[in-house]
Short mmCIF file of C-alpha atoms and ligand atoms in Angstrom, two decimals:
data_model
loop_
_atom_site.label_atom_id
_atom_site.label_comp_id
_atom_site.label_asym_id
_atom_site.label_seq_id
_atom_site.Cartn_x
_atom_site.Cartn_y
_atom_site.Cartn_z
CA UNK A 847 1.86 -19.72 12.98
CA UNK A 848 3.78 -16.72 11.69
CA UNK A 849 2.25 -14.28 9.27
CA UNK A 850 2.66 -15.10 5.60
CA UNK A 851 4.42 -12.71 3.22
CA UNK A 852 3.38 -13.00 -0.44
CA UNK A 853 5.18 -11.29 -3.30
CA UNK A 854 3.14 -12.00 -6.41
CA UNK A 855 -0.34 -10.91 -7.40
CA UNK A 856 -1.21 -14.56 -8.09
CA UNK A 857 -0.36 -15.53 -4.49
CA UNK A 858 -2.14 -12.46 -3.11
CA UNK A 859 -5.30 -13.32 -5.04
CA UNK A 860 -5.10 -16.97 -3.97
CA UNK A 861 -5.03 -16.04 -0.25
CA UNK A 862 -7.71 -13.38 -0.56
CA UNK A 863 -9.81 -15.72 -2.70
CA UNK A 864 -9.74 -18.33 0.07
CA UNK A 865 -10.98 -15.74 2.56
CA UNK A 866 -13.72 -14.55 0.24
CA UNK A 867 -14.83 -18.18 -0.25
CA UNK A 868 -15.16 -18.33 3.54
CA UNK A 869 -17.32 -15.16 3.39
CA UNK A 870 -14.65 -13.13 5.21
CA UNK A 871 -14.41 -9.45 4.32
CA UNK A 872 -10.96 -8.14 3.47
CA UNK A 873 -9.30 -4.93 4.63
CA UNK A 874 -6.24 -3.55 2.82
CA UNK A 875 -3.70 -1.30 4.53
CA UNK A 876 -1.29 0.08 1.90
CA UNK A 877 2.05 1.30 3.28
CA UNK A 878 5.60 1.98 2.17
CA UNK A 879 6.93 0.27 5.31
CA UNK A 880 8.88 1.97 8.10
CA UNK A 881 5.78 1.22 10.14
CA UNK A 882 4.86 3.38 13.10
CA UNK A 883 1.84 3.63 15.33
CA UNK A 884 -0.11 5.58 12.69
CA UNK A 885 0.13 2.60 10.33
CA UNK A 886 -0.65 0.19 13.15
CA UNK A 887 -3.76 2.18 14.06
CA UNK A 888 -4.96 1.56 10.47
CA UNK A 889 -4.36 -2.17 10.99
CA UNK A 890 -6.37 -2.01 14.21
CA UNK A 891 -9.18 -0.19 12.42
CA UNK A 892 -9.19 -2.79 9.66
CA UNK A 893 -9.23 -5.63 12.19
CA UNK A 894 -12.22 -4.00 13.88
CA UNK A 895 -14.34 -3.80 10.73
CA UNK A 896 -13.19 -6.65 8.46
CA UNK A 897 -12.62 -10.38 8.82
CA UNK A 898 -9.08 -10.40 7.43
CA UNK A 899 -6.43 -7.70 7.12
CA UNK A 900 -3.69 -7.52 4.50
CA UNK A 901 -0.94 -4.94 4.92
CA UNK A 902 1.10 -4.00 1.87
CA UNK A 903 4.78 -3.04 1.98
CA UNK A 904 5.99 -1.34 -1.17
CA UNK A 905 8.36 1.58 -1.50
CA UNK A 906 6.78 3.02 -4.62
CA UNK A 907 9.49 4.39 -6.94
CA UNK A 908 6.89 6.31 -8.96
CA UNK A 909 6.16 8.74 -6.15
CA UNK A 910 9.77 9.84 -5.77
CA UNK A 911 10.83 12.76 -7.92
CA UNK A 912 14.25 13.84 -9.12
CA UNK A 913 16.29 14.83 -6.09
CA UNK A 914 14.09 12.80 -3.71
CA UNK A 915 16.25 9.92 -2.62
CA UNK A 916 14.48 6.63 -3.23
CA UNK A 917 17.63 4.72 -2.24
CA UNK A 918 17.71 6.43 1.17
CA UNK A 919 14.10 5.59 2.05
CA UNK A 920 14.15 3.41 5.20
CA UNK A 921 13.57 -0.27 4.51
CA UNK A 922 13.42 -2.97 7.17
CA UNK A 923 11.02 -5.62 5.97
CA UNK A 924 11.67 -8.04 8.84
CA UNK A 925 10.86 -5.37 11.43
CA UNK A 926 7.74 -4.27 9.53
CA UNK A 927 6.49 -7.85 9.17
CA UNK A 928 7.06 -8.44 12.89
CA UNK A 929 5.07 -5.30 13.76
CA UNK A 930 2.23 -6.26 11.39
CA UNK A 931 2.12 -9.72 12.90
CA UNK A 932 2.19 -8.45 16.49
CA UNK A 933 -0.73 -6.15 15.67
CA UNK A 934 -2.75 -9.10 14.37
CA UNK A 935 -2.64 -8.56 10.59
CA UNK A 936 -3.23 -11.75 8.60
CA UNK A 937 -1.10 -11.26 5.49
CA UNK A 938 1.66 -9.04 4.13
CA UNK A 939 1.90 -8.29 0.42
CA UNK A 940 5.42 -7.13 -0.42
CA UNK A 941 5.71 -7.09 -4.20
CA UNK A 942 8.94 -6.59 -6.12
CA UNK A 943 9.25 -3.34 -8.12
CA UNK A 944 9.66 -5.32 -11.36
CA UNK A 945 6.35 -7.07 -10.74
CA UNK A 946 4.51 -3.84 -9.95
CA UNK A 947 6.04 -2.03 -12.89
CA UNK A 948 7.09 -4.58 -15.49
CA UNK A 949 9.23 -3.50 -18.42
CA UNK A 950 7.09 -1.39 -20.74
CA UNK A 951 4.61 -0.41 -18.03
CA UNK A 952 3.02 2.75 -19.41
CA UNK A 953 -0.26 3.37 -17.62
CA UNK A 954 -0.72 6.08 -15.01
CA UNK A 955 -3.55 7.47 -12.95
CA UNK A 956 -3.31 11.26 -12.82
CA UNK A 957 -5.78 13.30 -10.79
CA UNK A 958 -5.86 16.57 -12.71
CA UNK A 959 -6.40 19.71 -10.66
CA UNK A 960 -6.15 18.40 -7.12
CA UNK A 961 -2.99 16.46 -7.93
CA UNK A 962 -1.30 19.54 -9.39
CA UNK A 963 -1.77 22.11 -6.64
CA UNK A 964 -0.21 22.65 -3.17
CA UNK A 965 2.20 19.73 -2.56
CA UNK A 966 1.65 18.64 -6.18
CA UNK A 967 3.02 21.95 -7.39
CA UNK A 968 6.28 21.39 -5.51
CA UNK A 969 6.52 17.66 -6.17
CA UNK A 970 5.53 17.13 -9.80
CA UNK A 971 4.47 13.53 -10.39
CA UNK A 972 4.11 12.72 -6.71
CA UNK A 973 0.34 12.37 -6.63
CA UNK A 974 0.31 10.61 -10.00
CA UNK A 975 2.72 8.07 -8.49
CA UNK A 976 0.53 7.68 -5.41
CA UNK A 977 -2.73 7.40 -7.39
CA UNK A 978 -1.14 4.91 -9.80
CA UNK A 979 0.18 2.57 -7.13
CA UNK A 980 -2.99 2.78 -5.02
CA UNK A 981 -5.14 2.01 -8.09
CA UNK A 982 -2.90 -0.98 -8.83
CA UNK A 983 -3.07 -2.28 -5.25
CA UNK A 984 -6.86 -1.91 -5.18
CA UNK A 985 -7.26 -3.77 -8.47
CA UNK A 986 -4.81 -6.45 -7.37
CA UNK A 987 -6.47 -7.11 -4.01
CA UNK A 988 -10.09 -6.04 -4.61
CA UNK A 989 -10.55 -5.45 -0.86
CA UNK A 990 -13.90 -4.70 0.77
CA UNK A 991 -12.30 -1.77 2.61
CA UNK A 992 -9.00 0.08 2.33
CA UNK A 993 -7.45 2.19 5.08
CA UNK A 994 -5.33 5.31 4.63
CA UNK A 995 -3.91 7.79 7.09
CA UNK A 996 -5.15 11.37 7.09
CA UNK A 997 -1.80 12.94 7.97
CA UNK A 998 -1.34 13.90 4.32
CA UNK A 999 -4.83 15.27 3.77
CA UNK A 1000 -4.23 16.17 0.13
CA UNK A 1001 -3.07 12.62 -0.59
CA UNK A 1002 -6.22 11.30 1.07
CA UNK A 1003 -8.38 13.49 -1.17
CA UNK A 1004 -6.45 12.41 -4.27
CA UNK A 1005 -6.97 8.74 -3.32
O1 PAF B 765 1.19 7.36 2.37
C1 PAF B 765 1.86 6.37 1.98
O2 PAF B 765 2.45 5.62 2.74
C2 PAF B 765 1.95 6.12 0.48
O3 PAF B 765 1.87 7.29 -0.25
C3 PAF B 765 0.93 5.07 -0.03
C4 PAF B 765 -0.49 5.57 0.13
C5 PAF B 765 1.10 3.76 0.68
C6 PAF B 765 1.15 4.83 -1.54
O4 PAF B 765 2.45 4.38 -1.79
#
């Protein structure tokens, strides 16, 4: 059976709810797609320590600043889903931007201090965008564990 791709929070919660009813722990691997071995190593880690693994694919517009080209960001959902499936992930959550940020969406998570220095100084709003989307994904999925790369160490500390 091929891996399922869900796009709404209701469908995500339904699948994860079924797993939780079966006493399976859930691992979440948030990504913006363009998967490479770093992302896949997070899937492997999740598979090793949880019963079910959900990978998220969402190119988060809120972490792109002026002059950073959101439109140019690589997107190949079919290839990413195939890689997630081949690695053994159980579900892909690929929400639409309008569902993540409905009209009138006005809430942000800003990590004062840490989010404003170093990379944050050069990319105003970047870490607020990251913290906001990660907070949303965590609340939407309520995973037992979530897995993030440590390549961007400042991002990891903000999360
Ligand atoms: O590092 C990334 O891929 C992104 O910043 C993240 C954590 C998935 C949030 O969009």
